[in-house]
Short mmCIF file of C-alpha atoms (C1' of nucleotides) in Angstrom, two decimals:
data_model
loop_
_atom_site.label_atom_id
_atom_site.label_comp_id
_atom_site.label_asym_id
_atom_site.label_seq_id
_atom_site.Cartn_x
_atom_site.Cartn_y
_atom_site.Cartn_z
CA MET A 290 133.17 101.85 98.88
CA ASP A 291 129.64 102.07 97.66
CA ASN A 292 130.87 100.54 94.46
CA ILE A 293 132.22 97.55 96.28
CA ASN A 294 128.83 97.02 97.87
CA LYS A 295 127.23 97.36 94.50
CA LYS A 296 129.57 94.82 92.99
CA GLU A 297 128.82 92.39 95.77
CA PHE A 298 125.14 93.06 95.48
CA LYS A 299 125.18 92.38 91.77
CA SER A 300 127.36 89.33 92.00
CA THR A 301 124.98 87.85 94.54
CA PHE A 302 122.18 88.37 92.09
CA ILE A 303 124.16 86.95 89.20
CA LYS A 304 125.13 83.92 91.21
CA TYR A 305 121.48 83.28 92.01
CA ILE A 306 120.47 83.73 88.38
CA GLU A 307 123.06 81.27 87.20
CA GLU A 308 122.36 78.71 89.88
CA LYS A 309 118.74 78.64 88.85
CA GLY A 310 119.54 78.48 85.15
CA LEU A 311 117.96 81.86 84.53
CA ARG A 312 119.20 84.33 81.97
CA HIS A 313 120.99 87.64 81.90
CA THR A 314 119.08 90.43 80.27
CA LYS A 315 119.62 94.11 79.79
CA GLN A 316 116.41 94.75 81.71
CA ARG A 317 117.60 92.79 84.71
CA ASP A 318 120.82 94.69 84.72
CA VAL A 319 119.11 98.05 84.66
CA ILE A 320 116.55 97.06 87.28
CA VAL A 321 119.08 95.64 89.72
CA ASP A 322 121.33 98.68 89.33
CA ALA A 323 118.46 101.06 89.86
CA PHE A 324 117.21 99.14 92.87
CA PHE A 325 120.61 99.22 94.46
CA SER A 326 121.04 102.93 93.85
CA ALA A 327 117.54 103.89 94.90
CA GLY A 328 116.47 104.66 98.43
CA ARG A 329 116.33 101.93 100.98
CA HIS A 330 112.55 101.47 100.77
CA ILE A 331 111.05 101.77 97.35
CA THR A 332 107.78 100.72 95.76
CA SER A 333 107.63 98.82 92.48
CA GLU A 334 105.99 101.81 90.91
CA GLU A 335 108.73 104.18 92.00
CA LEU A 336 111.35 101.80 90.72
CA PHE A 337 109.48 101.44 87.44
CA ASN A 338 109.54 105.20 86.98
CA ILE A 339 113.26 105.36 87.63
CA VAL A 340 114.05 102.46 85.34
CA LYS A 341 111.96 103.91 82.53
CA LYS A 342 114.38 106.80 82.23
CA LYS A 343 117.24 104.46 81.38
CA TYR A 344 115.15 101.97 79.48
CA PRO A 345 111.91 103.53 78.21
CA GLU A 346 110.57 100.37 76.59
CA ILE A 347 110.54 98.48 79.87
CA GLY A 348 107.26 97.06 81.13
CA TYR A 349 105.91 97.34 84.62
CA ALA A 350 105.55 93.58 84.90
CA THR A 351 109.24 93.12 84.27
CA VAL A 352 110.12 95.40 87.14
CA GLN A 353 107.70 93.58 89.43
CA ARG A 354 108.99 90.19 88.40
CA ASN A 355 112.55 91.16 89.05
CA LEU A 356 111.75 92.68 92.40
CA ASN A 357 110.20 89.35 93.26
CA LEU A 358 113.38 87.67 92.12
CA LEU A 359 115.43 89.97 94.32
CA CYS A 360 113.27 88.91 97.22
CA LYS A 361 113.77 85.26 96.43
CA CYS A 362 117.53 85.63 96.60
CA SER A 363 117.24 87.67 99.80
CA LEU A 364 118.60 90.87 98.32
CA ALA A 365 115.26 92.53 98.94
CA GLU A 366 112.39 92.10 101.31
CA GLU A 367 108.81 93.18 101.15
CA ILE A 368 107.63 95.57 103.82
CA LYS A 369 103.95 96.22 104.13
CA ILE A 370 102.73 98.96 106.37
CA GLY A 371 99.06 99.60 106.87
CA LYS A 372 97.31 100.15 103.61
CA GLN A 373 100.34 101.46 101.79
CA LYS A 374 101.58 99.57 98.81
CA THR A 375 104.39 97.14 99.32
CA ARG A 376 107.84 98.61 99.62
CA TYR A 377 110.99 96.71 98.85
CA GLU A 378 113.83 97.06 101.24
CA GLN A 379 117.45 96.38 100.36
CA LYS A 380 118.88 93.57 102.39
CA TYR A 381 122.39 92.95 101.18
CA GLY A 382 125.07 94.02 103.58
CA ASN A 383 122.46 95.27 105.97
CA THR A 384 122.17 93.53 109.26
CA HIS A 385 118.73 92.86 110.55
CA HIS A 386 116.95 95.82 112.03
CA ASP A 387 113.56 96.90 113.25
CA HIS A 388 111.47 99.87 112.23
CA LEU A 389 110.15 102.94 113.93
CA ILE A 390 107.26 104.13 111.80
CA CYS A 391 105.90 107.63 112.12
CA LEU A 392 102.12 107.66 112.10
CA GLN A 393 102.12 111.25 110.94
CA CYS A 394 104.64 111.55 108.13
CA GLY A 395 105.22 107.86 107.41
CA ARG A 396 108.94 108.08 107.95
CA LEU A 397 110.75 104.78 108.48
CA ILE A 398 113.62 104.75 110.92
CA GLU A 399 115.82 101.70 111.11
CA VAL A 400 116.88 100.67 114.59
CA ASN A 401 118.43 97.75 116.34
CA ASP A 402 118.67 96.41 119.83
CA ASP A 403 120.63 93.28 120.64
CA LYS A 404 118.91 92.76 123.96
CA ILE A 405 115.51 92.70 122.30
CA GLU A 406 116.81 90.24 119.73
CA LYS A 407 118.06 87.91 122.40
CA LEU A 408 114.88 88.11 124.43
CA GLN A 409 112.93 87.21 121.35
CA GLU A 410 114.99 84.07 120.94
CA LYS A 411 114.24 83.19 124.52
CA LEU A 412 110.56 83.90 124.14
CA ALA A 413 110.34 81.64 121.12
CA LYS A 414 112.20 78.83 122.83
CA LYS A 415 109.94 79.04 125.85
CA ASN A 416 107.10 78.20 123.47
CA ASN A 417 109.00 75.38 121.81
CA PHE A 418 109.00 77.46 118.68
CA THR A 419 111.97 77.63 116.32
CA PRO A 420 112.32 81.20 115.14
CA VAL A 421 113.35 81.87 111.57
CA LYS A 422 112.87 85.59 111.27
CA HIS A 423 110.94 88.34 112.91
CA LYS A 424 109.49 91.72 112.40
CA LEU A 425 109.24 94.47 114.96
CA GLU A 426 107.49 97.68 114.11
CA ILE A 427 107.02 100.49 116.58
CA TYR A 428 104.46 103.06 115.52
CA GLY A 429 104.43 106.52 116.93
CA ILE A 430 105.46 110.12 116.36
CA CYS A 431 108.93 110.93 115.12
CA ALA A 432 111.14 113.75 116.37
CA GLY A 433 110.49 115.87 113.32
CA CYS A 434 106.73 115.69 113.65
CA LYS A 435 106.82 116.38 117.38
CA SER A 436 108.63 119.67 116.86
CA LYS A 437 106.08 120.96 114.38
CA MET B 1317 82.25 84.76 133.04
CA ASP B 1318 82.32 84.77 129.31
CA ASN B 1319 78.98 86.50 129.44
CA ILE B 1320 80.35 89.30 131.53
CA ASN B 1321 83.07 89.84 128.98
CA LYS B 1322 80.50 89.78 126.25
CA LYS B 1323 78.39 92.34 128.05
CA GLU B 1324 81.37 94.59 128.49
CA PHE B 1325 82.40 94.08 124.91
CA LYS B 1326 78.96 95.01 123.66
CA SER B 1327 78.57 97.95 125.97
CA THR B 1328 81.87 99.33 124.74
CA PHE B 1329 80.58 99.09 121.21
CA ILE B 1330 77.23 100.63 122.10
CA LYS B 1331 78.92 103.47 123.93
CA TYR B 1332 81.01 104.20 120.83
CA ILE B 1333 77.98 104.03 118.57
CA GLU B 1334 76.08 106.46 120.71
CA GLU B 1335 78.96 108.85 121.17
CA LYS B 1336 79.31 109.13 117.42
CA GLY B 1337 75.60 109.51 116.87
CA LEU B 1338 75.40 106.26 114.94
CA ARG B 1339 72.43 103.93 115.04
CA HIS B 1340 71.53 100.59 116.48
CA THR B 1341 70.58 97.99 113.95
CA LYS B 1342 69.72 94.34 114.06
CA GLN B 1343 72.66 93.68 111.71
CA ARG B 1344 75.13 95.38 114.01
CA ASP B 1345 73.87 93.38 116.92
CA VAL B 1346 74.24 90.09 115.09
CA ILE B 1347 77.65 90.97 113.71
CA VAL B 1348 79.08 92.13 117.02
CA ASP B 1349 77.73 89.05 118.81
CA ALA B 1350 79.14 86.74 116.18
CA PHE B 1351 82.49 88.48 116.20
CA PHE B 1352 82.75 88.17 119.95
CA SER B 1353 81.83 84.50 119.92
CA ALA B 1354 84.01 83.58 116.98
CA GLY B 1355 87.66 82.60 117.22
CA ARG B 1356 90.24 85.15 118.14
CA HIS B 1357 91.40 85.75 114.58
CA ILE B 1358 88.73 85.76 111.92
CA THR B 1359 88.49 87.03 108.36
CA SER B 1360 85.61 89.17 107.15
CA GLU B 1361 84.58 86.33 104.87
CA GLU B 1362 84.47 83.82 107.70
CA LEU B 1363 82.45 86.20 109.82
CA PHE B 1364 80.10 86.86 106.93
CA ASN B 1365 79.44 83.12 106.60
CA ILE B 1366 78.70 82.80 110.30
CA VAL B 1367 76.43 85.82 110.38
CA LYS B 1368 74.51 84.65 107.32
CA LYS B 1369 73.19 81.70 109.32
CA LYS B 1370 71.50 84.01 111.81
CA TYR B 1371 70.64 86.67 109.32
CA PRO B 1372 70.52 85.32 105.77
CA GLU B 1373 69.67 88.63 104.10
CA ILE B 1374 72.84 90.29 105.38
CA GLY B 1375 75.26 91.72 102.85
CA TYR B 1376 79.00 91.25 102.81
CA ALA B 1377 79.58 94.99 102.81
CA THR B 1378 77.69 95.37 106.04
CA VAL B 1379 79.93 92.87 107.74
CA GLN B 1380 83.03 94.61 106.41
CA ARG B 1381 81.79 98.01 107.44
CA ASN B 1382 81.04 96.88 110.95
CA LEU B 1383 84.37 95.15 111.30
CA ASN B 1384 85.91 98.48 110.39
CA LEU B 1385 83.79 100.13 113.05
CA LEU B 1386 84.96 97.59 115.60
CA CYS B 1387 88.51 98.51 114.69
CA LYS B 1388 87.80 102.19 115.10
CA CYS B 1389 86.57 101.67 118.64
CA SER B 1390 89.55 99.43 119.40
CA LEU B 1391 87.51 96.28 119.94
CA ALA B 1392 89.19 94.70 116.94
CA GLU B 1393 92.46 95.07 115.14
CA GLU B 1394 93.55 94.13 111.67
CA ILE B 1395 96.32 91.60 111.38
CA LYS B 1396 97.89 91.05 108.02
CA ILE B 1397 100.28 88.22 107.51
CA GLY B 1398 102.01 87.66 104.23
CA LYS B 1399 99.56 87.36 101.39
CA GLN B 1400 96.73 86.06 103.54
CA LYS B 1401 93.60 88.13 103.71
CA THR B 1402 93.20 90.42 106.65
CA ARG B 1403 92.18 88.85 109.91
CA TYR B 1404 90.43 90.71 112.69
CA GLU B 1405 91.61 90.08 116.17
CA GLN B 1406 89.52 90.69 119.27
CA LYS B 1407 91.05 93.31 121.49
CA TYR B 1408 88.68 93.91 124.33
CA GLY B 1409 89.89 92.64 127.66
CA ASN B 1410 92.97 91.31 126.01
CA THR B 1411 96.22 92.84 127.04
CA HIS B 1412 98.70 93.57 124.33
CA HIS B 1413 100.60 90.61 123.03
CA ASP B 1414 102.92 89.59 120.26
CA HIS B 1415 102.61 86.76 117.79
CA LEU B 1416 104.54 83.65 116.99
CA ILE B 1417 103.53 82.68 113.47
CA CYS B 1418 104.19 79.22 112.12
CA LEU B 1419 105.53 79.34 108.60
CA GLN B 1420 104.31 75.81 107.98
CA CYS B 1421 100.77 75.59 109.32
CA GLY B 1422 100.04 79.29 109.80
CA ARG B 1423 99.18 78.91 113.46
CA LEU B 1424 99.16 82.11 115.49
CA ILE B 1425 100.41 81.88 119.06
CA GLU B 1426 99.91 84.83 121.34
CA VAL B 1427 102.80 85.62 123.64
CA ASN B 1428 103.98 88.38 125.87
CA ASP B 1429 107.21 89.51 127.42
CA ASP B 1430 107.40 92.51 129.70
CA LYS B 1431 111.13 92.92 129.32
CA ILE B 1432 110.79 93.21 125.57
CA GLU B 1433 108.04 95.75 125.99
CA LYS B 1434 110.17 97.88 128.25
CA LEU B 1435 113.20 97.69 126.00
CA GLN B 1436 111.06 98.85 123.12
CA GLU B 1437 110.05 101.92 125.05
CA LYS B 1438 113.71 102.63 125.71
CA LEU B 1439 114.65 102.08 122.08
CA ALA B 1440 112.00 104.52 120.94
CA LYS B 1441 113.02 107.14 123.45
CA LYS B 1442 116.64 106.85 122.39
CA ASN B 1443 115.48 107.95 118.94
CA ASN B 1444 113.35 110.77 120.28
CA PHE B 1445 110.36 108.85 119.05
CA THR B 1446 107.08 108.71 120.96
CA PRO B 1447 105.73 105.19 120.67
CA VAL B 1448 102.00 104.68 120.32
CA LYS B 1449 101.75 101.00 119.58
CA HIS B 1450 103.87 98.25 118.21
CA LYS B 1451 103.77 94.95 116.47
CA LEU B 1452 106.16 92.08 116.99
CA GLU B 1453 105.85 88.98 114.86
CA ILE B 1454 108.21 86.07 115.15
CA TYR B 1455 108.05 83.67 112.24
CA GLY B 1456 109.26 80.11 112.54
CA ILE B 1457 108.20 76.53 113.09
CA CYS B 1458 105.77 75.66 115.84
CA ALA B 1459 106.03 72.70 118.21
CA GLY B 1460 103.34 70.78 116.38
CA CYS B 1461 105.01 71.06 113.00
CA LYS B 1462 108.42 70.16 114.40
CA SER B 1463 107.16 66.85 115.73
CA LYS B 1464 105.70 65.80 112.41
"C1'" DA C 1314 53.54 110.07 112.60
"C1'" DT C 1315 57.09 112.62 110.32
"C1'" DG C 1316 61.38 114.04 108.52
"C1'" DA C 1317 66.27 113.88 108.44
"C1'" DT C 1318 69.80 111.04 107.78
"C1'" DA C 1319 72.37 106.83 108.88
"C1'" DA C 1320 72.60 101.99 107.44
"C1'" DT C 1321 71.90 98.45 104.41
"C1'" DG C 1322 72.56 95.40 100.37
"C1'" DA C 1323 73.66 94.95 95.72
"C1'" DT C 1324 76.74 96.31 92.75
"C1'" DT C 1325 80.60 98.67 90.83
"C1'" DT C 1326 85.06 100.64 91.31
"C1'" DT C 1327 89.56 100.76 92.75
"C1'" DT C 1328 94.05 99.24 93.23
"C1'" DA C 1329 97.88 96.23 93.76
"C1'" DT C 1330 99.67 92.19 92.29
"C1'" DT C 1331 99.78 87.97 89.51
"C1'" DA C 1332 98.81 85.35 85.36
"C1'" DT C 1333 98.52 84.87 80.42
"C1'" DC C 1334 100.36 84.71 75.96
"C1'" DA C 1335 102.36 86.02 71.64
"C1'" DT C 1336 106.79 87.62 70.55
"C1'" DT C 1337 111.54 88.38 71.37
"C1'" DT C 1338 115.84 87.12 73.15
"C1'" DA C 1339 119.60 84.48 75.51
"C1'" DG C 1340 122.50 80.88 75.64
"C1'" DT C 1341 123.74 76.25 74.23
"C1'" DA C 1342 124.66 72.85 70.83
"C1'" DT C 1343 125.74 72.08 66.25
"C1'" DA D 1033 127.84 81.57 62.40
"C1'" DT D 1034 123.22 79.04 62.61
"C1'" DA D 1035 119.63 76.87 64.66
"C1'" DC D 1036 117.15 75.37 68.46
"C1'" DT D 1037 115.07 75.43 73.04
"C1'" DA D 1038 113.27 77.67 76.58
"C1'" DA D 1039 113.35 81.79 79.45
"C1'" DA D 1040 112.14 86.73 79.52
"C1'" DT D 1041 109.71 90.42 78.04
"C1'" DG D 1042 105.80 93.66 77.35
"C1'" DA D 1043 101.10 94.33 76.76
"C1'" DT D 1044 97.13 93.09 78.53
"C1'" DA D 1045 93.79 90.52 81.19
"C1'" DA D 1046 92.64 88.28 85.38
"C1'" DT D 1047 92.33 88.13 90.27
"C1'" DA D 1048 91.13 89.43 94.66
"C1'" DA D 1049 90.42 92.22 98.63
"C1'" DA D 1050 88.63 96.23 100.24
"C1'" DA D 1051 86.31 100.62 99.51
"C1'" DA D 1052 82.95 103.46 97.18
"C1'" DT D 1053 78.47 104.26 95.16
"C1'" DC D 1054 73.66 104.61 95.31
"C1'" DA D 1055 68.83 103.55 95.54
"C1'" DT D 1056 66.13 101.84 99.15
"C1'" DT D 1057 65.09 100.89 103.94
"C1'" DA D 1058 65.23 101.68 108.80
"C1'" DT D 1059 66.31 104.35 112.94
"C1'" DC D 1060 65.31 107.78 116.11
"C1'" DA D 1061 64.60 112.57 117.78
"C1'" DT D 1062 60.93 115.54 117.48
#
DNA sequence: ATGATAATGATTTTTATTATCATTTAGTAT
DNA sequence: ATACTAAATGATAATAAAAATCATTATCAT
């Protein structure tokens, strides 16, 4: 099940690579695998540390570059919260969602609400604005932190 | 009319300064005035250039520091879009609003929708999450760019 | 007027990300 | 299999925004 997703994830990447006339490398393979298997929201540094275990000679820049590539083919997306360093979120097979962000512990909760989505469309149209994507972040205190 | 707002804006700042035991300075006065009179979304660099005209000896750091102060007392708020440098938005006397952001020309349009606001509250509650603030950004193409 | 300390301005540091560049490697053509 | 072209890598430097440092200056309560 997870393996099917992984296969699809990788084949999307490979397709992109080939369309653009880019090359397959061992590093890419390791990075893409690790990114897929890692948590949903990872920093380039965290990913670098994971990848190093499998491929100790790898350079930080290579990890960064390939995260950027993953973003270009829409398998990843940058999320920037406050002054934290950029996290990369997996996109493949995940429908759009919004984020609840805990101001205390930093936890990210993924949520979705169709009504809000539709109202956003309306709101954009009312302003003669053609929406492409959007970002909704609700900051507050999560359940865990409230019970402490 | 605008002067009343300005007076209120400044008195809010002064109140904060005094509550915290901070000091009045000529620089603060010039910076706060300039920030109020400037556009709704300004960078620290832009503000620095404006302030320099009135007060040529002023240092960049002073402008930055005071913008940070304005944020702390909720008269300003940082807005970060993509890789652009941080802009500071005036908050005083402005009700909360969301942003439509043109991907082509970068224009920021302020919008509001009560229904969306209420649904967000609901969404948070459903997750046992206490919302404090939120940020909604819709990216797309603005009317002006579409007609080009 | 004085003293304590906050603020300033110049500069340096920090930190994340991007760019550079010599070298290596992949993939195609021969 | 060999050679060639160009992309990718890894190490390092550059960039850029914001924060920190620190000697000096200015504020303000006494």
